[in-house]
Coordinates of C-alpha atoms in Angstrom, one line a residue:
X1 CA -19.1 13.3 -20.2
X2 CA -16.1 11.0 -21.2
X3 CA -12.9 12.7 -20.2
X4 CA -9.2 11.9 -20.9
X5 CA -8.8 11.0 -17.2
X6 CA -11.7 8.6 -17.2
X7 CA -10.3 6.8 -20.2
X8 CA -6.7 6.7 -19.0
X9 CA -7.3 5.5 -15.4
X10 CA -10.0 3.0 -16.5
X11 CA -7.6 1.6 -19.1
X12 CA -4.9 1.2 -16.4
X13 CA -7.2 -0.6 -14.0
X14 CA -9.2 -2.8 -16.4
X15 CA -6.6 -3.7 -19.0
X16 CA -5.8 -6.9 -17.1
X17 CA -9.5 -7.9 -17.2
X18 CA -9.3 -7.6 -20.9
X19 CA -6.3 -9.7 -20.9
X20 CA -8.1 -12.3 -18.7
X21 CA -10.9 -12.4 -21.3
X22 CA -8.4 -13.1 -24.1
X23 CA -6.8 -15.8 -22.0
X24 CA -10.2 -17.5 -21.6
X25 CA -10.5 -17.6 -25.4
X26 CA -7.2 -19.5 -25.7
X27 CA -7.3 -23.3 -26.2
X28 CA -6.3 -25.1 -23.0
X29 CA -3.3 -26.8 -24.6
X30 CA -1.9 -23.4 -25.8
X31 CA -0.2 -22.6 -22.4
X32 CA 2.6 -20.4 -23.8
X33 CA -0.1 -18.2 -25.5
X34 CA -1.8 -17.7 -22.2
X35 CA 1.5 -16.9 -20.6
X36 CA 2.4 -14.3 -23.3
X37 CA -1.0 -12.7 -23.1
X38 CA -0.6 -12.3 -19.4
X39 CA 2.9 -10.9 -19.9
X40 CA 1.7 -8.5 -22.6
X41 CA -1.3 -7.3 -20.4
X42 CA 1.0 -6.6 -17.5
X43 CA 3.4 -4.8 -19.8
X44 CA 0.5 -2.8 -21.2
X45 CA -0.4 -1.7 -17.7
X46 CA 3.1 -0.6 -17.0
X47 CA 3.4 1.3 -20.3
X48 CA 0.1 3.1 -19.7
X49 CA 1.2 4.1 -16.3
X50 CA 4.4 5.5 -17.5
X51 CA 2.7 7.5 -20.2
X52 CA 0.0 8.7 -17.9
X53 CA 2.1 9.8 -15.0
X54 CA 5.6 10.5 -16.4
X55 CA 5.0 12.0 -19.9
X56 CA 2.9 14.9 -21.3
X57 CA 0.8 12.4 -23.1
X58 CA -1.1 11.7 -20.0
X59 CA -1.8 15.2 -19.1
X60 CA 1.4 16.1 -17.4
X61 CA 1.1 14.7 -13.8
X62 CA 2.2 17.8 -11.8
X63 CA 4.8 17.1 -9.0
X64 CA 6.3 20.6 -8.6
X65 CA 3.5 23.1 -8.9
X66 CA 0.5 24.0 -6.7
X67 CA -1.5 21.0 -8.2
X68 CA 1.1 18.5 -6.9
X69 CA -0.3 18.8 -3.4
X70 CA -3.7 17.7 -4.3
X71 CA -5.6 15.1 -6.2
X72 CA -5.0 15.0 -9.9
X73 CA -6.6 13.3 -12.9
X74 CA -10.0 13.2 -11.1
X75 CA -13.1 11.9 -12.7
X76 CA -16.5 11.2 -11.2
X77 CA -19.4 9.4 -12.7
X78 CA -22.6 8.3 -10.9
X79 CA -22.7 4.6 -10.4
X80 CA -25.5 3.9 -7.8
X81 CA -27.0 7.4 -7.5
X82 CA -29.7 6.4 -4.9
X83 CA -26.9 5.7 -2.4
X84 CA -24.4 8.3 -3.5
X85 CA -22.1 5.7 -4.8
X86 CA -19.8 6.8 -7.6
X87 CA -17.2 5.6 -10.1
X88 CA -14.7 8.1 -8.7
X89 CA -11.0 7.8 -9.3
X90 CA -7.9 10.1 -9.1
X91 CA -4.2 10.0 -8.3
X92 CA -1.8 12.1 -6.2
X93 CA 1.7 11.8 -4.8
X94 CA 0.6 9.0 -2.4
X95 CA -1.2 6.7 -4.9
X96 CA 0.8 7.3 -8.0
X97 CA 4.1 5.6 -6.7
X98 CA 2.1 2.6 -5.5
X99 CA 0.4 2.3 -9.0
X100 CA 3.7 2.3 -10.6
X101 CA 5.1 -0.3 -8.1
X102 CA 2.0 -2.6 -8.7
X103 CA 2.5 -2.3 -12.5
X104 CA 6.2 -3.1 -12.3
X105 CA 6.0 -6.1 -9.8
X106 CA 3.1 -7.7 -11.7
X107 CA 5.1 -7.5 -14.9
X108 CA 8.1 -9.1 -13.2
X109 CA 5.9 -11.6 -11.5
X110 CA 4.3 -12.5 -14.9
X111 CA 7.8 -13.1 -16.2
X112 CA 8.5 -15.4 -13.2
X113 CA 5.3 -17.3 -13.9
X114 CA 7.0 -19.7 -16.5
X115 CA 7.8 -21.9 -13.5
X116 CA 4.0 -22.5 -13.1
X117 CA 3.1 -25.6 -15.1
X118 CA -0.3 -26.6 -13.6
X119 CA -3.6 -25.2 -14.9
X120 CA -1.8 -22.4 -16.7
X121 CA -4.9 -20.9 -18.2
X122 CA -6.8 -20.6 -14.9
X123 CA -3.6 -19.3 -13.2
X124 CA -3.2 -16.5 -15.8
X125 CA -6.9 -15.4 -15.4
X126 CA -6.7 -15.2 -11.7
X127 CA -3.4 -13.4 -11.9
X128 CA -4.8 -10.7 -14.1
X129 CA -7.9 -10.3 -12.0
X130 CA -5.7 -9.9 -8.9
X131 CA -3.8 -7.1 -10.6
X132 CA -7.0 -5.2 -11.4
X133 CA -8.1 -5.4 -7.8
X134 CA -4.8 -4.0 -6.6
X135 CA -4.7 -1.2 -9.0
X136 CA -8.3 -0.3 -8.2
X137 CA -7.6 0.0 -4.5
X138 CA -4.8 2.6 -5.1
X139 CA -7.0 4.7 -7.5
X140 CA -10.5 4.5 -6.0
X141 CA -11.8 7.6 -4.2
X142 CA -15.2 6.3 -3.4
X143 CA -15.2 4.2 -0.2
X144 CA -17.7 1.7 -1.6
X145 CA -15.6 1.3 -4.8
X146 CA -12.4 1.0 -2.7
X147 CA -14.1 -1.8 -0.8
X148 CA -15.3 -3.6 -3.9
X149 CA -11.7 -3.6 -5.3
X150 CA -10.4 -4.7 -1.9
X151 CA -12.7 -7.7 -2.0
X152 CA -12.0 -8.4 -5.7
X153 CA -8.4 -8.9 -4.7
X154 CA -9.2 -11.5 -2.1
X155 CA -10.6 -14.4 -4.1
X156 CA -7.9 -14.6 -6.8
X157 CA -5.2 -14.6 -4.1
X158 CA -7.1 -17.3 -2.1
X159 CA -7.1 -19.6 -5.2
X160 CA -3.6 -18.7 -6.4
X161 CA -2.3 -20.0 -3.0
X162 CA -4.8 -22.8 -2.5
X163 CA -4.4 -24.4 -5.9
X164 CA -0.9 -23.6 -7.0
X165 CA 0.9 -23.5 -3.5
X166 CA 3.0 -26.0 -1.7
X167 CA 2.1 -29.1 0.5
X168 CA 0.1 -27.0 3.1
X169 CA -1.5 -24.7 0.5
X170 CA -5.1 -25.3 1.7
X171 CA -4.3 -24.4 5.3
X172 CA -2.4 -21.3 4.2
X173 CA -5.1 -20.1 1.8
X174 CA -7.9 -20.6 4.3
X175 CA -5.8 -18.8 7.0
X176 CA -5.2 -15.9 4.6
X177 CA -8.8 -15.8 3.6
X178 CA -10.2 -15.7 7.2
X179 CA -7.8 -13.1 8.4
X180 CA -8.4 -10.8 5.5
X181 CA -12.2 -11.5 5.7
X182 CA -12.2 -10.5 9.3
X183 CA -10.5 -7.3 8.5
X184 CA -12.9 -6.7 5.6
X185 CA -15.9 -7.1 7.9
X186 CA -14.5 -4.6 10.5
X187 CA -13.7 -2.2 7.6
X188 CA -17.4 -2.5 6.3
X189 CA -18.8 -1.7 9.8
X190 CA -16.6 1.4 9.8
X191 CA -17.6 2.5 6.3
X192 CA -21.3 2.2 7.3
X193 CA -20.8 4.2 10.5
X194 CA -19.1 7.0 8.7
X195 CA -21.5 6.9 5.7
X196 CA -24.6 7.3 7.9
X197 CA -23.0 9.9 10.0
X198 CA -22.0 12.1 7.1
X199 CA -24.0 15.0 5.7
X200 CA -22.9 17.1 2.8
X201 CA -25.6 19.8 3.7
X202 CA -23.6 20.9 6.7
X203 CA -22.9 24.7 6.1
X204 CA -19.5 24.3 7.6
X205 CA -18.6 22.4 4.4
X206 CA -19.4 25.2 2.1
X207 CA -15.9 26.6 1.8
X208 CA -14.5 23.1 1.2
X209 CA -17.0 21.6 -1.3
X210 CA -14.7 22.4 -4.2
X211 CA -12.0 20.1 -2.7
X212 CA -14.3 17.0 -2.7
X213 CA -14.5 16.2 -6.3
X214 CA -18.3 16.1 -6.2
X215 CA -20.3 15.8 -9.4
X216 CA -22.2 18.9 -10.5
X217 CA -25.5 17.4 -9.4
X218 CA -24.4 16.4 -6.0
X219 CA -22.6 19.7 -5.4
X220 CA -25.9 21.6 -6.3
X221 CA -27.9 19.4 -3.9
X222 CA -25.4 20.0 -1.1
X223 CA -25.5 23.8 -1.6
X224 CA -29.3 23.8 -1.9
X225 CA -29.4 21.8 1.4
X226 CA -27.1 24.2 3.1
X227 CA -29.3 27.1 2.2
X228 CA -32.4 25.3 3.4
X229 CA -30.7 24.6 6.8
X230 CA -29.6 28.2 7.1
X231 CA -33.1 29.3 6.5
X232 CA -34.2 27.2 9.5
X233 CA -36.0 24.5 7.4
X234 CA -35.5 20.8 8.0
X235 CA -33.4 18.9 5.4
X236 CA -32.9 15.3 4.8
X237 CA -29.2 14.4 5.3
X238 CA -27.0 13.9 2.1
X239 CA -24.7 10.9 2.9
X240 CA -21.6 10.2 1.0
X241 CA -19.0 7.6 0.4
X242 CA -16.7 10.2 -1.2
X243 CA -13.3 9.7 0.5
X244 CA -12.2 13.3 -0.1
X245 CA -15.6 14.7 1.3
X246 CA -15.4 12.4 4.3
X247 CA -11.9 13.8 5.1
X248 CA -13.3 17.3 5.0
X249 CA -16.2 16.2 7.2
X250 CA -13.9 14.6 9.7
X251 CA -11.5 17.7 10.0
X252 CA -13.9 20.6 9.3
X253 CA -17.2 19.7 11.0
X254 CA -18.5 18.2 14.2
X255 CA -20.5 15.5 12.4
X256 CA -18.0 12.7 13.4
X257 CA -17.9 13.0 17.1
X258 CA -14.8 11.9 19.0
X259 CA -16.2 8.5 20.0
X260 CA -17.3 7.8 16.4
X261 CA -13.9 8.7 15.1
X262 CA -12.1 6.7 17.7
X263 CA -14.0 3.5 17.0
X264 CA -14.0 4.0 13.3
X265 CA -10.3 4.6 13.3
X266 CA -9.8 1.5 15.4
X267 CA -11.8 -0.7 13.2
X268 CA -10.3 0.5 10.0
X269 CA -6.8 0.4 11.5
X270 CA -7.3 -3.3 12.5
X271 CA -8.5 -4.1 9.0
X272 CA -5.5 -2.5 7.5
X273 CA -2.8 -3.8 9.8
X274 CA -4.0 -7.4 9.2
X275 CA -2.8 -6.6 5.6
X276 CA 0.4 -4.8 6.6
X277 CA 0.8 -7.1 8.7
X278 CA 1.6 -6.1 12.3
X279 CA 2.0 -8.2 15.4
X280 CA -0.1 -10.0 16.7
X281 CA -2.2 -10.3 13.5
X282 CA 0.7 -11.3 11.3
X283 CA 0.6 -15.1 11.6
X284 CA -1.2 -15.6 8.2
X285 CA 1.9 -14.1 6.4
X286 CA 4.7 -16.7 6.9
X287 CA 2.3 -19.6 6.0
X288 CA 1.0 -17.8 2.9
X289 CA 4.5 -16.9 1.7
X290 CA 5.9 -20.3 2.3
X291 CA 3.1 -22.2 0.4
X292 CA 2.5 -19.6 -2.3
X293 CA 4.2 -20.1 -5.6
X294 CA 7.2 -17.7 -6.3
X295 CA 5.4 -15.1 -8.5
X296 CA 2.5 -14.8 -6.0
X297 CA 5.0 -14.4 -3.1
X298 CA 6.5 -11.6 -5.1
X299 CA 3.1 -9.8 -5.5
X300 CA 2.1 -10.6 -1.8
X301 CA 5.2 -9.0 -0.4
X302 CA 5.7 -6.4 -3.1
X303 CA 2.2 -5.0 -3.4
X304 CA -0.5 -6.5 -1.2
X305 CA 1.2 -5.6 2.1
X306 CA 1.4 -2.1 0.9
X307 CA -2.4 -1.8 0.6
X308 CA -2.6 -1.8 4.4
X309 CA -0.2 1.1 4.7
X310 CA -1.9 2.9 2.0
X311 CA -5.3 2.5 3.7
X312 CA -3.8 3.9 7.0
X313 CA -2.5 7.0 5.3
X314 CA -5.3 7.6 2.8
X315 CA -8.3 6.8 5.1
X316 CA -7.6 6.4 8.8
X317 CA -5.8 9.6 9.5
X318 CA -7.6 12.1 7.3
X319 CA -11.1 11.0 8.0
X320 CA -10.7 10.0 11.8
X321 CA -8.1 12.4 13.1
X322 CA -9.4 12.2 16.7
X323 CA -8.7 8.4 16.7
X324 CA -5.2 8.9 15.1
X325 CA -4.3 11.5 17.7
X326 CA -5.5 9.5 20.6
X327 CA -4.0 6.2 19.6
X328 CA -0.6 7.7 18.2
X329 CA 1.6 6.1 20.8
X330 CA -0.2 2.7 20.5
X331 CA 0.3 2.8 16.6
X332 CA 4.0 3.7 17.1
X333 CA 4.4 1.0 19.7
X334 CA 2.9 -1.6 17.5
X335 CA 5.2 -0.7 14.7
X336 CA 8.3 -1.0 17.0
X337 CA 7.0 -4.4 18.4
X338 CA 6.6 -5.7 14.9
X339 CA 10.1 -4.5 13.9
X340 CA 11.7 -6.3 16.9
X341 CA 9.6 -9.4 16.8
X342 CA 10.0 -9.8 13.1
X343 CA 13.8 -9.5 13.3
X344 CA 14.2 -12.0 16.2
X345 CA 11.7 -14.5 14.4
X346 CA 13.8 -14.2 11.2
X347 CA 16.9 -15.1 13.1
X348 CA 15.4 -18.2 14.4
X349 CA 14.3 -19.5 11.0
X350 CA 15.8 -22.5 9.2
X351 CA 13.4 -22.2 6.2
X352 CA 14.8 -19.7 3.6
X353 CA 11.4 -18.4 2.5
X354 CA 10.0 -18.2 6.1
X355 CA 13.1 -16.1 7.1
X356 CA 12.2 -13.6 4.3
X357 CA 8.6 -13.6 5.2
X358 CA 9.5 -12.6 8.8
X359 CA 11.8 -10.0 7.6
X360 CA 8.8 -8.4 5.8
X361 CA 7.0 -8.2 9.2
X362 CA 10.0 -6.4 10.6
X363 CA 10.4 -4.0 7.6
X364 CA 6.7 -3.1 7.4
X365 CA 7.0 -2.1 11.2
X366 CA 8.9 0.9 10.0
X367 CA 5.9 1.8 7.8
X368 CA 3.5 1.7 10.8
X369 CA 5.9 3.5 13.0
X370 CA 6.5 6.4 10.5
X371 CA 2.8 6.9 9.9
X372 CA 2.0 7.0 13.7
X373 CA 4.5 9.7 14.7
X374 CA 2.0 12.4 15.5
X375 CA 4.6 14.8 16.7
X376 CA 2.8 18.1 15.6
X377 CA 1.4 18.9 19.1
X378 CA 1.6 21.8 21.6
X379 CA 4.8 20.4 22.9
X380 CA 6.5 21.0 19.6
X381 CA 4.6 24.3 18.7
X382 CA 2.6 22.1 16.3
X383 CA 5.6 21.8 14.0
X384 CA 4.7 19.2 11.4
X385 CA 8.3 18.7 10.0
X386 CA 9.1 15.5 11.9
X387 CA 5.8 13.9 11.3
X388 CA 6.1 14.7 7.7
X389 CA 9.5 13.2 7.7
X390 CA 8.0 10.0 9.3
X391 CA 5.2 9.7 6.7
X392 CA 7.5 10.3 3.7
X393 CA 9.9 7.7 5.3
X394 CA 7.0 5.3 5.6
X395 CA 6.0 5.9 2.0
X396 CA 9.6 5.4 0.8
X397 CA 9.9 2.3 2.9
X398 CA 6.8 0.8 1.3
X399 CA 8.2 1.3 -2.2
X400 CA 11.7 0.2 -1.2
X401 CA 10.4 -2.9 0.6
X402 CA 8.3 -3.6 -2.5
X403 CA 11.5 -3.8 -4.5
X404 CA 13.7 -5.6 -2.1
X405 CA 11.2 -8.2 -0.8
X406 CA 9.9 -9.1 -4.2
X407 CA 13.6 -9.7 -5.3
X408 CA 14.3 -11.8 -2.2
X409 CA 11.3 -14.0 -2.7
X410 CA 12.1 -14.3 -6.4
X411 CA 15.7 -15.4 -5.6
X412 CA 14.5 -17.9 -3.1
X413 CA 12.1 -19.3 -5.7
X414 CA 14.9 -19.6 -8.3
X415 CA 17.0 -21.8 -6.0
X416 CA 13.9 -23.8 -4.8
X417 CA 12.9 -24.6 -8.4
X418 CA 16.3 -26.3 -8.9
X419 CA 16.8 -28.2 -5.5
X420 CA 13.2 -28.3 -4.2
X421 CA 14.1 -27.6 -0.6
X422 CA 14.6 -24.4 1.5
X423 CA 16.6 -25.7 4.4
X424 CA 19.2 -23.0 5.2
X425 CA 21.5 -25.5 7.0
X426 CA 21.8 -27.6 3.8
X427 CA 22.9 -24.7 1.5
X428 CA 26.4 -23.4 1.1
X429 CA 29.0 -22.6 -1.6
X430 CA 26.5 -21.3 -4.2
X431 CA 28.9 -18.6 -5.1
X432 CA 31.2 -21.0 -6.9
X433 CA 28.4 -22.7 -8.9
X434 CA 26.1 -19.7 -9.5
X435 CA 28.2 -16.5 -9.5
X436 CA 25.8 -14.2 -11.3
X437 CA 22.9 -15.4 -9.1
X438 CA 24.9 -15.0 -6.0
X439 CA 25.9 -11.4 -6.9
X440 CA 22.4 -10.3 -7.6
X441 CA 21.3 -12.1 -4.4
X442 CA 23.8 -10.4 -2.2
X443 CA 22.9 -7.0 -3.7
X444 CA 19.2 -7.4 -3.2
X445 CA 19.6 -8.8 0.3
X446 CA 21.8 -5.9 1.2
X447 CA 19.0 -3.6 0.0
X448 CA 16.7 -5.2 2.5
X449 CA 19.3 -4.9 5.1
X450 CA 19.3 -1.1 4.6
X451 CA 22.9 -0.7 3.5
X452 CA 23.7 3.0 2.5
X453 CA 23.5 3.5 -1.2
X454 CA 20.6 1.0 -1.6
X455 CA 16.8 1.6 -1.4
X456 CA 16.2 0.2 2.1
X457 CA 18.4 2.8 3.8
X458 CA 16.5 6.0 3.1
X459 CA 13.0 5.0 4.4
X460 CA 14.5 3.6 7.6
X461 CA 16.7 6.5 8.3
X462 CA 13.8 9.0 7.8
X463 CA 11.5 7.1 10.1
X464 CA 14.0 6.7 12.9
X465 CA 14.9 10.4 12.7
X466 CA 11.3 11.4 12.8
X467 CA 10.7 9.3 15.9
X468 CA 13.5 10.9 17.9
X469 CA 11.4 14.0 18.4
X470 CA 8.4 11.9 19.5
X471 CA 9.9 9.3 21.9
X472 CA 13.5 8.7 22.8
X473 CA 12.8 5.2 23.9
X474 CA 11.1 4.1 20.6
X475 CA 13.8 5.9 18.5
X476 CA 16.5 4.0 20.3
X477 CA 14.8 0.6 19.9
X478 CA 13.9 1.1 16.3
X479 CA 17.5 2.2 15.5
X480 CA 18.8 -0.9 17.3
X481 CA 16.7 -3.2 15.0
X482 CA 19.1 -2.3 12.2
X483 CA 21.6 -4.4 14.1
X484 CA 19.2 -7.4 14.2
X485 CA 18.5 -7.0 10.5
X486 CA 22.1 -7.1 9.7
X487 CA 22.5 -10.2 11.8
X488 CA 19.9 -12.3 10.0
X489 CA 20.8 -11.0 6.5
X490 CA 24.6 -11.5 6.9
X491 CA 24.1 -14.9 8.5
X492 CA 21.8 -15.9 5.6
X493 CA 24.3 -14.8 3.0
X494 CA 27.1 -16.7 4.8
X495 CA 25.1 -19.9 5.1
X496 CA 23.6 -19.9 1.6
X497 CA 26.3 -18.3 -0.7
X498 CA 29.6 -18.4 1.1
X499 CA 29.8 -21.8 2.9
X500 CA 32.3 -24.4 2.0
X501 CA 30.1 -26.6 -0.1
X502 CA 26.4 -27.4 -0.8
X503 CA 25.2 -30.3 1.5
X504 CA 21.6 -30.7 0.2
X505 CA 19.9 -32.9 -2.4
X506 CA 19.9 -32.2 -6.2
X507 CA 23.4 -30.7 -6.3
X508 CA 23.6 -31.4 -9.9
X509 CA 20.7 -28.9 -10.6
X510 CA 22.6 -25.9 -9.3
X511 CA 23.2 -24.6 -12.8
X512 CA 23.7 -20.8 -13.7
X513 CA 20.6 -18.7 -13.9
X514 CA 18.8 -18.2 -17.3
X515 CA 18.6 -14.8 -19.0
X516 CA 15.0 -14.5 -18.0
X517 CA 15.8 -15.0 -14.3
X518 CA 18.8 -12.6 -14.6
X519 CA 16.7 -10.0 -16.3
X520 CA 14.0 -10.0 -13.5
X521 CA 16.5 -9.9 -10.6
X522 CA 18.7 -7.4 -12.6
X523 CA 15.7 -4.9 -12.9
X524 CA 15.0 -5.1 -9.2
X525 CA 18.7 -4.7 -8.3
X526 CA 19.0 -1.7 -10.5
X527 CA 16.0 -0.1 -9.0
X528 CA 17.3 -0.7 -5.6
X529 CA 20.5 1.1 -6.5
X530 CA 18.8 4.0 -8.3
X531 CA 16.3 4.5 -5.4
X532 CA 19.2 4.4 -2.8
X533 CA 21.5 6.9 -4.7
X534 CA 18.8 9.2 -6.2
X535 CA 15.9 9.0 -3.8
X536 CA 14.6 12.5 -4.6
X537 CA 14.9 12.1 -8.3
X538 CA 13.1 8.8 -8.5
X539 CA 10.5 8.9 -5.6
X540 CA 10.6 11.7 -2.9
X541 CA 9.8 14.5 -5.3
X542 CA 6.6 12.9 -6.4
X543 CA 5.2 12.4 -3.0
X544 CA 6.6 15.4 -1.2
X545 CA 3.8 18.0 -1.7
X546 CA 1.0 15.7 -1.2
X547 CA 2.3 14.3 2.0
X548 CA 3.3 17.7 3.3
X549 CA -0.1 19.1 2.8
X550 CA -1.9 16.3 4.5
X551 CA 0.4 16.4 7.5
X552 CA 0.1 20.3 7.6
X553 CA -3.7 20.1 7.5
X554 CA -3.8 17.6 10.4
X555 CA -1.2 19.7 12.4
X556 CA -3.4 22.7 11.9
X557 CA -6.5 20.6 13.0
X558 CA -4.5 19.6 16.1
X559 CA -3.9 23.2 16.9
X560 CA -7.4 24.6 16.3
X561 CA -9.6 21.6 17.3
X562 CA -7.9 18.9 19.3
X563 CA -5.7 21.1 21.4
X564 CA -7.5 24.3 21.1
X565 CA -7.1 26.7 24.0
X566 CA -9.7 26.3 26.7
X567 CA -11.7 29.6 26.0
X568 CA -12.1 28.6 22.4
X569 CA -15.2 26.4 21.8
X570 CA -15.3 23.6 19.3
X571 CA -17.5 25.6 17.0
X572 CA -15.1 28.6 17.1
X573 CA -12.1 26.4 16.6
X574 CA -13.8 24.8 13.5
X575 CA -14.6 28.2 12.1
X576 CA -11.1 29.3 12.5
X577 CA -9.9 26.1 10.9
X578 CA -12.0 27.1 7.9
X579 CA -10.4 30.4 7.6
X580 CA -6.8 29.4 8.4
X581 CA -6.5 26.2 6.3
X582 CA -6.1 27.4 2.7
X583 CA -8.6 26.4 0.0
X584 CA -7.4 24.0 -2.6
X585 CA -9.2 25.8 -5.4
X586 CA -5.9 26.9 -7.1
X587 CA -4.5 23.3 -7.3
X588 CA -5.3 19.8 -7.9
X589 CA -8.8 19.8 -9.4
X590 CA -12.0 21.8 -9.4
X591 CA -15.7 20.9 -10.0
X592 CA -15.4 21.5 -13.7
X593 CA -13.0 18.6 -14.1
X594 CA -15.3 16.2 -12.3
X595 CA -18.7 16.8 -13.8
X596 CA -20.6 13.9 -14.9
X597 CA -23.5 13.6 -17.4

């Protein structure tokens, strides 16, 4: 059955592929035509996303009612039925903002791609395939499909850095590829571990099958298997790659033992923090950023790093809560170390682009810290409020960093295209020569600094406040990082824009920015202001109910399973979980919306 949701989300994900096919049909010498097709495809994705999620034309994405807490726009079609692999997609308050961010950054990066003059046709094809991979990651609800999109993203980025990058582009591309490939292999091992340990015929899942988005056929097989097991007959296990079903298995049954969850969480977490990236698995990022062309640096910082944070919140914690609980302090400590290390490393840089790259390591540390603040324990009477604040702060920080970091890399690229160097000590006095560029630069760099009234402030404050109830030491250190951030941002602004005079080569090329450049930077600066002044209107209200439900479910799981009172057995605790955690039947989706032919 072809549904509105299937057509809508499929169009959003695969429109760039259609654009890539059209680019392939363009004669090689028609470079501007290829550029405009790429720009049109990315604009089409953003338009479709706006229509789908922010207007009634897409089915009215609910961010206020009961459905707002659950997965929406769900469709499920069998893809490889013999292994339970499905073409299964949907969106909620976690994935929707990231889809919108991806569509926006790709459109702006396409506008910034006019500076690319080598092999333009091939560049445009790879650029569009990269966008499809990123969009698919944020919308896929089948673990196998998620992994396919994750890998689809890898090869285009490798070639975009390796062919169109700077002098050390081959080294940077291979380093990026190897790091990401190692993470992918670890992720694949965890996927297989969870798949073969899962069984949808477990009777404990019966109250929760409606929350899994199963096709009618799989739902019927699961219920029939449950009936057979309750009758005492042997039943072959019904394995699944369904992310929603795996989350129910991890929290509602004993199928995934503590050891399995612990190791699965660790393997998945390593795979995802390579992408974030966190110390000590961050070393590929500065090299990739420095060598990548400006539009690819924008996508790398604005979107690709968010895929790691998304994987942690979407997969690690819901499916492997035992691992998340046991490793909570380790996750938080890793986030704080990344924040401090990235800030000090940025202070030590003399390469403008490398400084911005290390600032990304520091800022993404807030994301890891906010996600790891598992403060809903017996010591706080299982109150999920602070953890909820941390996760929402981490989500806000991902979007805010996507805006500010993409802007910073674009602005570095603008000046590099003119003077062909990034030596901070050779800059100075740009304000007098390029006043509009300087104004936009200072505004976007201050957004990265976390200045109140700009987008970077909200996420950082929410994360720091959430940590105070978890660890005073980590809270104090994370708050102090703001001082380090201000130090390297203000020092950069002083050296580049406010110095006495420009001391580097090609001073005659320091001409005012073009309308195209001003438009790209202006959009990002405007969004930085809007997100900073109206955080609830433009972002928090969309993610609030989804994040709150996930955190509340895990807090309830902590109370009834992980920290259950001694006289309560695991089976009793799980049974109590089934009765106390409300069903999702009234919100989100039901089986009728996900039936397949």
